[in-house]
GROMACS .gro file of C-alpha atoms in nm:
model
  422
    1MET     CA    1   0.000   0.000   0.000
    2SER     CA    2   0.143   0.333  -0.102
    3THR     CA    3   0.184   0.610   0.152
    4PRO     CA    4   0.089   0.972   0.089
    5HIS     CA    5   0.460   1.046   0.059
    6THR     CA    6   0.523   0.789  -0.214
    7SER     CA    7   0.202   0.882  -0.394
    8ARG     CA    8   0.304   1.245  -0.391
    9ARG     CA    9   0.641   1.147  -0.536
   10ARG     CA   10   0.475   0.972  -0.830
   11LEU     CA   11   0.225   1.251  -0.901
   12TRP     CA   12   0.448   1.521  -1.037
   13PRO     CA   13   0.621   1.336  -1.324
   14LEU     CA   14   0.281   1.215  -1.447
   15ARG     CA   15   0.142   1.569  -1.462
   16PHE     CA   16   0.377   1.665  -1.744
   17ILE     CA   17   0.356   1.361  -1.976
   18GLY     CA   18   0.111   1.524  -2.218
   19VAL     CA   19   0.298   1.855  -2.216
   20GLU     CA   20   0.631   1.686  -2.287
   21ALA     CA   21   0.499   1.471  -2.572
   22LEU     CA   22   0.343   1.770  -2.750
   23GLY     CA   23   0.647   1.982  -2.668
   24GLY     CA   24   0.873   1.721  -2.829
   25ILE     CA   25   0.670   1.740  -3.151
   26VAL     CA   26   0.691   2.121  -3.153
   27LEU     CA   27   1.066   2.101  -3.088
   28LEU     CA   28   1.132   1.868  -3.382
   29ALA     CA   29   0.905   2.075  -3.607
   30ALA     CA   30   1.106   2.388  -3.522
   31ALA     CA   31   1.431   2.204  -3.599
   32ALA     CA   32   1.299   2.085  -3.936
   33LEU     CA   33   1.182   2.438  -4.022
   34ALA     CA   34   1.523   2.583  -3.938
   35LEU     CA   35   1.703   2.325  -4.151
   36ALA     CA   36   1.468   2.396  -4.441
   37CYS     CA   37   1.518   2.773  -4.411
   38ALA     CA   38   1.897   2.743  -4.401
   39ASN     CA   39   1.903   2.542  -4.723
   40SER     CA   40   1.650   2.747  -4.922
   41PRO     CA   41   1.632   3.096  -5.074
   42LEU     CA   42   1.548   3.214  -4.720
   43ALA     CA   43   1.897   3.122  -4.598
   44HIS     CA   44   2.030   3.480  -4.600
   45ALA     CA   45   1.728   3.616  -4.412
   46TYR     CA   46   1.745   3.330  -4.161
   47GLU     CA   47   2.110   3.388  -4.083
   48SER     CA   48   2.072   3.767  -4.079
   49LEU     CA   49   1.799   3.732  -3.816
   50TRP     CA   50   2.020   3.545  -3.574
   51ARG     CA   51   2.316   3.778  -3.636
   52GLN     CA   52   2.125   4.079  -3.509
   53ARG     CA   53   2.315   4.231  -3.217
   54LEU     CA   54   2.152   4.304  -2.885
   55SER     CA   55   2.309   4.487  -2.592
   56LEU     CA   56   2.174   4.515  -2.239
   57GLY     CA   57   2.391   4.818  -2.167
   58MET     CA   58   2.588   4.647  -1.889
   59PRO     CA   59   2.957   4.743  -1.852
   60LEU     CA   60   3.079   4.385  -1.801
   61LEU     CA   61   2.861   4.237  -2.075
   62ALA     CA   62   2.938   4.294  -2.441
   63ALA     CA   63   2.663   4.293  -2.702
   64GLY     CA   64   2.577   3.949  -2.836
   65ASP     CA   65   2.377   3.825  -3.132
   66LEU     CA   66   2.029   3.681  -3.093
   67ARG     CA   67   2.158   3.324  -3.111
   68PHE     CA   68   2.386   3.396  -2.814
   69TRP     CA   69   2.094   3.527  -2.608
   70VAL     CA   70   1.892   3.218  -2.690
   71ASN     CA   71   2.170   2.963  -2.628
   72ASP     CA   72   2.337   3.127  -2.329
   73GLY     CA   73   2.049   3.332  -2.191
   74LEU     CA   74   1.708   3.173  -2.238
   75MET     CA   75   1.848   2.823  -2.217
   76SER     CA   76   1.949   2.903  -1.859
   77ILE     CA   77   1.577   2.873  -1.780
   78PHE     CA   78   1.567   2.529  -1.943
   79PHE     CA   79   1.867   2.422  -1.736
   80LEU     CA   80   1.695   2.564  -1.429
   81LEU     CA   81   1.404   2.328  -1.494
   82VAL     CA   82   1.650   2.041  -1.534
   83GLY     CA   83   1.821   2.134  -1.208
   84LEU     CA   84   1.487   2.150  -1.027
   85GLU     CA   85   1.390   1.801  -1.145
   86ILE     CA   86   1.723   1.655  -1.038
   87ARG     CA   87   1.705   1.838  -0.704
   88ARG     CA   88   1.362   1.692  -0.634
   89GLU     CA   89   1.473   1.340  -0.727
   90LEU     CA   90   1.789   1.369  -0.519
   91HIS     CA   91   1.578   1.466  -0.219
   92ASP     CA   92   1.310   1.198  -0.216
   93GLY     CA   93   1.314   1.025  -0.552
   94THR     CA   94   1.513   0.756  -0.727
   95LEU     CA   95   1.839   0.950  -0.717
   96SER     CA   96   1.823   0.984  -0.339
   97ASP     CA   97   2.024   0.661  -0.321
   98PRO     CA   98   2.392   0.763  -0.368
   99ARG     CA   99   2.477   0.436  -0.541
  100VAL     CA  100   2.204   0.496  -0.797
  101ALA     CA  101   2.297   0.862  -0.842
  102THR     CA  102   2.658   0.762  -0.910
  103LEU     CA  103   2.558   0.540  -1.201
  104PRO     CA  104   2.478   0.812  -1.462
  105ILE     CA  105   2.797   1.001  -1.378
  106ILE     CA  106   3.012   0.693  -1.440
  107ALA     CA  107   2.806   0.611  -1.751
  108ALA     CA  108   2.861   0.966  -1.877
  109ALA     CA  109   3.238   0.916  -1.848
  110GLY     CA  110   3.210   0.609  -2.069
  111GLY     CA  111   2.989   0.809  -2.304
  112VAL     CA  112   3.270   1.060  -2.347
  113VAL     CA  113   3.572   0.831  -2.374
  114VAL     CA  114   3.437   0.562  -2.609
  115PRO     CA  115   3.295   0.803  -2.874
  116ALA     CA  116   3.625   0.993  -2.874
  117LEU     CA  117   3.817   0.669  -2.930
  118SER     CA  118   3.566   0.559  -3.196
  119TYR     CA  119   3.621   0.882  -3.386
  120MET     CA  120   3.999   0.852  -3.369
  121LEU     CA  121   3.987   0.496  -3.504
  122VAL     CA  122   3.830   0.627  -3.826
  123ALA     CA  123   3.967   0.982  -3.853
  124ARG     CA  124   4.335   0.932  -3.786
  125GLY     CA  125   4.503   1.204  -3.990
  126PRO     CA  126   4.641   1.519  -3.825
  127GLN     CA  127   4.409   1.728  -4.041
  128VAL     CA  128   4.096   1.570  -3.895
  129GLY     CA  129   4.225   1.465  -3.553
  130ARG     CA  130   4.115   1.786  -3.379
  131GLY     CA  131   3.754   1.677  -3.415
  132TRP     CA  132   3.781   1.394  -3.160
  133ALA     CA  133   3.569   1.581  -2.902
  134ILE     CA  134   3.278   1.659  -3.136
  135PRO     CA  135   3.075   1.342  -3.061
  136THR     CA  136   3.135   1.343  -2.686
  137ALA     CA  137   2.846   1.572  -2.582
  138THR     CA  138   2.474   1.501  -2.544
  139ASP     CA  139   2.224   1.772  -2.634
  140ILE     CA  140   1.991   1.782  -2.334
  141ALA     CA  141   1.710   1.976  -2.501
  142PHE     CA  142   1.680   1.748  -2.804
  143ALA     CA  143   1.740   1.431  -2.602
  144VAL     CA  144   1.456   1.520  -2.364
  145GLY     CA  145   1.234   1.609  -2.660
  146VAL     CA  146   1.295   1.274  -2.829
  147LEU     CA  147   1.252   1.084  -2.503
  148SER     CA  148   0.911   1.248  -2.461
  149LEU     CA  149   0.802   1.113  -2.801
  150ILE     CA  150   0.876   0.752  -2.708
  151GLY     CA  151   0.577   0.720  -2.480
  152ARG     CA  152   0.529   0.667  -2.109
  153VAL     CA  153   0.894   0.645  -2.011
  154PRO     CA  154   0.963   0.560  -1.645
  155THR     CA  155   1.058   0.869  -1.446
  156VAL     CA  156   1.383   0.708  -1.336
  157LEU     CA  157   1.503   0.683  -1.698
  158ARG     CA  158   1.435   1.051  -1.749
  159MET     CA  159   1.630   1.136  -1.434
  160LEU     CA  160   1.919   0.916  -1.542
  161LEU     CA  161   1.922   1.088  -1.882
  162LEU     CA  162   1.918   1.437  -1.730
  163THR     CA  163   2.198   1.357  -1.485
  164LEU     CA  164   2.402   1.186  -1.755
  165ALA     CA  165   2.353   1.472  -2.003
  166ILE     CA  166   2.452   1.736  -1.749
  167ALA     CA  167   2.768   1.539  -1.665
  168ASP     CA  168   2.831   1.521  -2.041
  169ASP     CA  169   2.793   1.897  -2.072
  170ILE     CA  170   3.032   1.960  -1.785
  171ALA     CA  171   3.285   1.726  -1.947
  172ALA     CA  172   3.241   1.908  -2.279
  173ILE     CA  173   3.301   2.244  -2.110
  174LEU     CA  174   3.621   2.115  -1.950
  175ILE     CA  175   3.734   1.974  -2.284
  176ILE     CA  176   3.673   2.309  -2.452
  177ALA     CA  177   3.856   2.496  -2.176
  178ILE     CA  178   4.158   2.262  -2.183
  179PHE     CA  179   4.193   2.172  -2.552
  180TYR     CA  180   4.016   2.442  -2.754
  181SER     CA  181   4.060   2.768  -2.564
  182GLY     CA  182   4.286   2.956  -2.328
  183GLY     CA  183   4.131   2.782  -2.028
  184LEU     CA  184   3.914   2.897  -1.740
  185VAL     CA  185   3.954   3.248  -1.596
  186ALA     CA  186   3.992   3.162  -1.229
  187ALA     CA  187   3.957   3.522  -1.106
  188GLN     CA  188   3.603   3.542  -1.244
  189LEU     CA  189   3.502   3.243  -1.035
  190LEU     CA  190   3.485   3.489  -0.744
  191LEU     CA  191   3.182   3.641  -0.915
  192VAL     CA  192   3.031   3.293  -0.936
  193ALA     CA  193   3.092   3.244  -0.565
  194ALA     CA  194   2.932   3.584  -0.492
  195GLY     CA  195   2.617   3.487  -0.682
  196ILE     CA  196   2.588   3.158  -0.493
  197ALA     CA  197   2.649   3.336  -0.160
  198LEU     CA  198   2.368   3.583  -0.236
  199VAL     CA  199   2.127   3.298  -0.311
  200LEU     CA  200   2.214   3.121   0.014
  201LEU     CA  201   2.181   3.449   0.207
  202LEU     CA  202   1.831   3.512   0.073
  203GLN     CA  203   1.732   3.157   0.163
  204ALA     CA  204   1.874   3.198   0.514
  205LEU     CA  205   1.660   3.510   0.552
  206GLY     CA  206   1.355   3.314   0.437
  207VAL     CA  207   1.293   3.518   0.119
  208ARG     CA  208   1.032   3.330  -0.088
  209SER     CA  209   0.971   3.563  -0.382
  210ALA     CA  210   1.116   3.414  -0.702
  211LEU     CA  211   1.186   3.766  -0.834
  212ALA     CA  212   1.425   3.830  -0.545
  213TYR     CA  213   1.657   3.562  -0.681
  214VAL     CA  214   1.683   3.716  -1.028
  215PHE     CA  215   1.968   3.950  -0.932
  216PRO     CA  216   2.192   3.688  -0.764
  217GLY     CA  217   2.111   3.458  -1.056
  218ALA     CA  218   2.228   3.730  -1.297
  219VAL     CA  219   2.551   3.772  -1.096
  220LEU     CA  220   2.610   3.397  -1.112
  221TRP     CA  221   2.535   3.391  -1.489
  222LEU     CA  222   2.773   3.680  -1.557
  223GLY     CA  223   3.046   3.519  -1.349
  224MET     CA  224   3.019   3.192  -1.542
  225LEU     CA  225   3.027   3.379  -1.873
  226GLN     CA  226   3.336   3.577  -1.773
  227ALA     CA  227   3.506   3.265  -1.633
  228GLY     CA  228   3.468   3.073  -1.960
  229VAL     CA  229   3.201   2.833  -1.831
  230HIS     CA  230   2.885   2.784  -2.038
  231PRO     CA  231   2.657   3.041  -1.863
  232ALA     CA  232   2.341   2.840  -1.932
  233LEU     CA  233   2.459   2.598  -1.662
  234THR     CA  234   2.370   2.873  -1.415
  235GLY     CA  235   2.022   2.726  -1.425
  236VAL     CA  236   2.148   2.388  -1.302
  237VAL     CA  237   2.326   2.551  -1.008
  238LEU     CA  238   2.018   2.754  -0.911
  239GLY     CA  239   1.795   2.449  -0.949
  240LEU     CA  240   2.016   2.240  -0.721
  241LEU     CA  241   2.015   2.520  -0.462
  242THR     CA  242   1.635   2.550  -0.458
  243PRO     CA  243   1.474   2.435  -0.130
  244VAL     CA  244   1.276   2.111  -0.153
  245THR     CA  245   1.065   2.178   0.155
  246ALA     CA  246   0.844   2.465   0.260
  247GLY     CA  247   1.052   2.511   0.574
  248PHE     CA  248   1.361   2.726   0.517
  249GLY     CA  249   1.489   3.047   0.667
  250PRO     CA  250   1.398   3.166   1.019
  251GLY     CA  251   1.163   2.922   1.190
  252ALA     CA  252   1.247   2.649   0.939
  253ARG     CA  253   1.233   2.367   1.191
  254GLN     CA  254   0.882   2.453   1.305
  255ARG     CA  255   0.753   2.475   0.947
  256ALA     CA  256   0.927   2.150   0.854
  257ARG     CA  257   0.755   1.970   1.143
  258LYS     CA  258   0.421   2.112   1.032
  259TRP     CA  259   0.487   2.003   0.671
  260ARG     CA  260   0.563   1.646   0.785
  261SER     CA  261   0.260   1.621   1.013
  262PRO     CA  262  -0.006   1.359   0.922
  263SER     CA  263  -0.275   1.621   0.867
  264VAL     CA  264  -0.064   1.798   0.605
  265ALA     CA  265   0.062   1.475   0.446
  266ASN     CA  266  -0.295   1.364   0.377
  267VAL     CA  267  -0.363   1.664   0.152
  268THR     CA  268  -0.032   1.689  -0.031
  269LEU     CA  269  -0.165   1.507  -0.337
  270SER     CA  270  -0.323   1.837  -0.442
  271PRO     CA  271  -0.100   2.056  -0.661
  272ARG     CA  272  -0.223   2.355  -0.465
  273SER     CA  273  -0.107   2.202  -0.139
  274LEU     CA  274   0.236   2.140  -0.291
  275SER     CA  275   0.267   2.501  -0.401
  276GLY     CA  276   0.442   2.586  -0.074
  277THR     CA  277   0.744   2.381  -0.184
  278PRO     CA  278   0.971   2.610  -0.389
  279VAL     CA  279   1.119   2.334  -0.606
  280VAL     CA  280   0.773   2.213  -0.710
  281ARG     CA  281   0.616   2.556  -0.743
  282VAL     CA  282   0.887   2.693  -0.972
  283GLU     CA  283   0.900   2.372  -1.176
  284ALA     CA  284   0.526   2.377  -1.238
  285MET     CA  285   0.539   2.745  -1.333
  286LEU     CA  286   0.826   2.713  -1.581
  287HIS     CA  287   0.740   2.385  -1.752
  288PRO     CA  288   0.492   2.504  -2.021
  289TYR     CA  289   0.705   2.808  -2.110
  290VAL     CA  290   1.012   2.588  -2.155
  291ALA     CA  291   0.830   2.316  -2.350
  292PHE     CA  292   0.645   2.543  -2.593
  293GLY     CA  293   0.861   2.853  -2.598
  294ILE     CA  294   1.227   2.822  -2.507
  295MET     CA  295   1.304   2.476  -2.646
  296PRO     CA  296   1.141   2.532  -2.990
  297LEU     CA  297   1.314   2.871  -3.013
  298PHE     CA  298   1.643   2.704  -2.927
  299ALA     CA  299   1.583   2.445  -3.200
  300PHE     CA  300   1.495   2.709  -3.458
  301ALA     CA  301   1.808   2.909  -3.371
  302ASN     CA  302   2.051   2.616  -3.392
  303ALA     CA  303   1.919   2.357  -3.636
  304GLY     CA  304   1.966   2.580  -3.941
  305VAL     CA  305   2.290   2.423  -4.061
  306ARG     CA  306   2.373   2.517  -4.419
  307LEU     CA  307   2.501   2.212  -4.606
  308GLU     CA  308   2.629   2.393  -4.914
  309GLY     CA  309   2.979   2.278  -5.007
  310LEU     CA  310   2.943   1.926  -4.869
  311ASP     CA  311   3.180   1.690  -5.056
  312PHE     CA  312   3.160   1.314  -5.001
  313SER     CA  313   3.438   1.239  -5.247
  314ALA     CA  314   3.723   1.404  -5.059
  315GLY     CA  315   3.920   1.192  -4.811
  316PRO     CA  316   3.942   1.408  -4.495
  317PRO     CA  317   3.575   1.528  -4.500
  318LEU     CA  318   3.459   1.169  -4.548
  319GLU     CA  319   3.672   1.057  -4.253
  320VAL     CA  320   3.515   1.329  -4.038
  321ILE     CA  321   3.163   1.223  -4.139
  322MET     CA  322   3.223   0.854  -4.079
  323GLY     CA  323   3.401   0.915  -3.749
  324ILE     CA  324   3.131   1.138  -3.601
  325VAL     CA  325   2.836   0.926  -3.715
  326LEU     CA  326   2.999   0.607  -3.587
  327ALA     CA  327   3.078   0.769  -3.253
  328LEU     CA  328   2.727   0.910  -3.199
  329VAL     CA  329   2.527   0.608  -3.314
  330LEU     CA  330   2.744   0.323  -3.183
  331GLY     CA  331   3.017   0.467  -2.961
  332LYS     CA  332   2.785   0.664  -2.735
  333PRO     CA  333   2.550   0.380  -2.631
  334ALA     CA  334   2.839   0.133  -2.612
  335GLY     CA  335   3.038   0.363  -2.384
  336ILE     CA  336   2.743   0.434  -2.156
  337VAL     CA  337   2.636   0.072  -2.118
  338LEU     CA  338   2.989  -0.065  -2.076
  339ALA     CA  339   3.080   0.195  -1.813
  340ALA     CA  340   2.754   0.132  -1.626
  341LEU     CA  341   2.806  -0.245  -1.645
  342ALA     CA  342   3.159  -0.211  -1.507
  343ALA     CA  343   3.037   0.014  -1.224
  344VAL     CA  344   2.764  -0.233  -1.125
  345ARG     CA  345   2.993  -0.536  -1.148
  346LEU     CA  346   3.254  -0.359  -0.933
  347LYS     CA  347   2.976  -0.264  -0.688
  348VAL     CA  348   3.058   0.105  -0.721
  349ALA     CA  349   2.701   0.178  -0.833
  350GLU     CA  350   2.377  -0.008  -0.895
  351LEU     CA  351   2.084   0.000  -1.134
  352PRO     CA  352   1.774   0.177  -0.999
  353PRO     CA  353   1.492  -0.059  -0.893
  354GLY     CA  354   1.285  -0.174  -1.191
  355VAL     CA  355   1.538  -0.065  -1.457
  356ARG     CA  356   1.663  -0.324  -1.704
  357TRP     CA  357   1.982  -0.320  -1.908
  358SER     CA  358   1.774  -0.299  -2.226
  359GLN     CA  359   1.628   0.025  -2.094
  360LEU     CA  360   1.974   0.158  -2.021
  361MET     CA  361   2.072   0.075  -2.379
  362LEU     CA  362   1.774   0.282  -2.497
  363LEU     CA  363   1.904   0.566  -2.283
  364GLY     CA  364   2.247   0.530  -2.445
  365VAL     CA  365   2.096   0.554  -2.793
  366VAL     CA  366   1.906   0.871  -2.696
  367ALA     CA  367   2.231   1.016  -2.559
  368GLY     CA  368   2.375   0.986  -2.911
  369ILE     CA  369   2.189   1.306  -3.000
  370GLY     CA  370   2.478   1.552  -2.997
  371PHE     CA  371   2.369   1.858  -3.191
  372THR     CA  372   2.432   2.203  -3.034
  373MET     CA  373   2.739   2.140  -2.820
  374SER     CA  374   2.881   1.910  -3.088
  375ILE     CA  375   2.838   2.180  -3.354
  376PHE     CA  376   2.990   2.433  -3.117
  377ILE     CA  377   3.300   2.215  -3.070
  378ALA     CA  378   3.315   2.161  -3.449
  379ASN     CA  379   3.340   2.538  -3.497
  380LEU     CA  380   3.639   2.542  -3.262
  381ALA     CA  381   3.804   2.230  -3.406
  382PHE     CA  382   3.798   2.306  -3.779
  383GLU     CA  383   3.888   2.623  -3.964
  384GLU     CA  384   3.880   2.468  -4.313
  385PRO     CA  385   3.528   2.515  -4.458
  386ALA     CA  386   3.510   2.167  -4.614
  387LEU     CA  387   3.586   1.995  -4.282
  388LEU     CA  388   3.350   2.221  -4.088
  389VAL     CA  389   3.058   2.157  -4.325
  390ALA     CA  390   3.131   1.783  -4.312
  391ALA     CA  391   3.137   1.790  -3.931
  392LYS     CA  392   2.805   1.976  -3.910
  393PHE     CA  393   2.642   1.737  -4.156
  394ALA     CA  394   2.774   1.438  -3.961
  395VAL     CA  395   2.637   1.575  -3.634
  396LEU     CA  396   2.296   1.625  -3.794
  397ALA     CA  397   2.300   1.282  -3.957
  398GLY     CA  398   2.428   1.098  -3.649
  399SER     CA  399   2.181   1.275  -3.418
  400ALA     CA  400   1.893   1.204  -3.658
  401ILE     CA  401   1.986   0.836  -3.679
  402ALA     CA  402   2.014   0.813  -3.299
  403ALA     CA  403   1.678   0.987  -3.252
  404THR     CA  404   1.505   0.767  -3.509
  405LEU     CA  405   1.656   0.450  -3.367
  406ALA     CA  406   1.562   0.544  -3.010
  407THR     CA  407   1.204   0.633  -3.104
  408THR     CA  408   1.164   0.312  -3.302
  409LEU     CA  409   1.307   0.093  -3.026
  410GLY     CA  410   1.095   0.263  -2.763
  411ARG     CA  411   0.766   0.246  -2.953
  412LEU     CA  412   0.797  -0.102  -3.106
  413SER     CA  413   0.914  -0.281  -2.795
  414SER     CA  414   0.861  -0.281  -2.422
  415LEU     CA  415   1.190  -0.102  -2.356
  416ALA     CA  416   1.023   0.216  -2.236
  417GLN     CA  417   0.766   0.045  -2.020
  418PRO     CA  418   0.808   0.009  -1.644
  419THR     CA  419   0.906  -0.332  -1.521
  420PRO     CA  420   0.598  -0.506  -1.374
  421LYS     CA  421   0.604  -0.538  -1.000
  422ALA     CA  422   0.573  -0.877  -0.838
   0.00000   0.00000   0.00000
């Protein structure tokens, strides 16, 4: 017999199933529209739109184009939603078990190393070798969108994917900082620390207004940008710092005892009664705006890859294409599953209850959707136009194959269905 606590835990993921499925369709439609525009007579207008400069008039923040404000600004809200979901699951969900939470981090490491090695096995020449990091990243927005199209996926798989993809993104940022740039600007990390300190101070004072956290969030975002860290990850940090109970600030212990009392627990199945929990309240507020606004806009801004100049006959571009596609479609799931299997066999981590290895393989296939971060690394890796176009095409092709394969596997089999309970 389920308790009010466990029932409440199951309620919130189920509330968003319909929104996510429709949001995934809108996301893919926006990506298809962008690709069509970029390879049509509208290509110049499409690119001119996203090259428009916008300045906020801040002394420490230079003007950026519209694509920058979408990718590094608005996507912070998407990452905030991701951070909120992970925070909630770490508190009282599947990821509250440290051995389970460790699994996606170890799997993410395998999902970085094996694709890189797969690429280097095919693209060995010095001219193409700099592209080894292109297939190492998972695009969280597109991966979540595709996962939502598969059907009623167990919540634990979604949490594993989000944790794995964030670890992938962090690894990609470190790779960029070490191998493709001048490195992190350590002095600017003080601004990051100041933003986090302001958030914690407001929480200690019991400030509950979401608007009050906009300024410290902006300080944190600016610090990450100046330090060379992808500023959109500000959302993850803020999400993980969000309180998961109504009791915080002065008098927190008394409110926490009231929240845990039987009389309150019996009514917590109502969304209104859960509105006192910041992590749930903010998540519910943001979800439709992210699903139908930010994610489709992100897709429309980034999926418009112009394929003019693609040459399959030349040796180096063909090596790049084969290496990236192989790494995304085969290397990514192989690395994730093998690393997870090793972690479980060595008793470092364990599979969440009810999750099968076939389901983890499905997760690995979904993680093969690279897209934005992969294209970003391609821009840093290749200066020669022929190699850059080949890399972008390969990322699109490999991600499309991974998405199609994952959707097919999920819909035509029982991979995405919860394991029946005894």
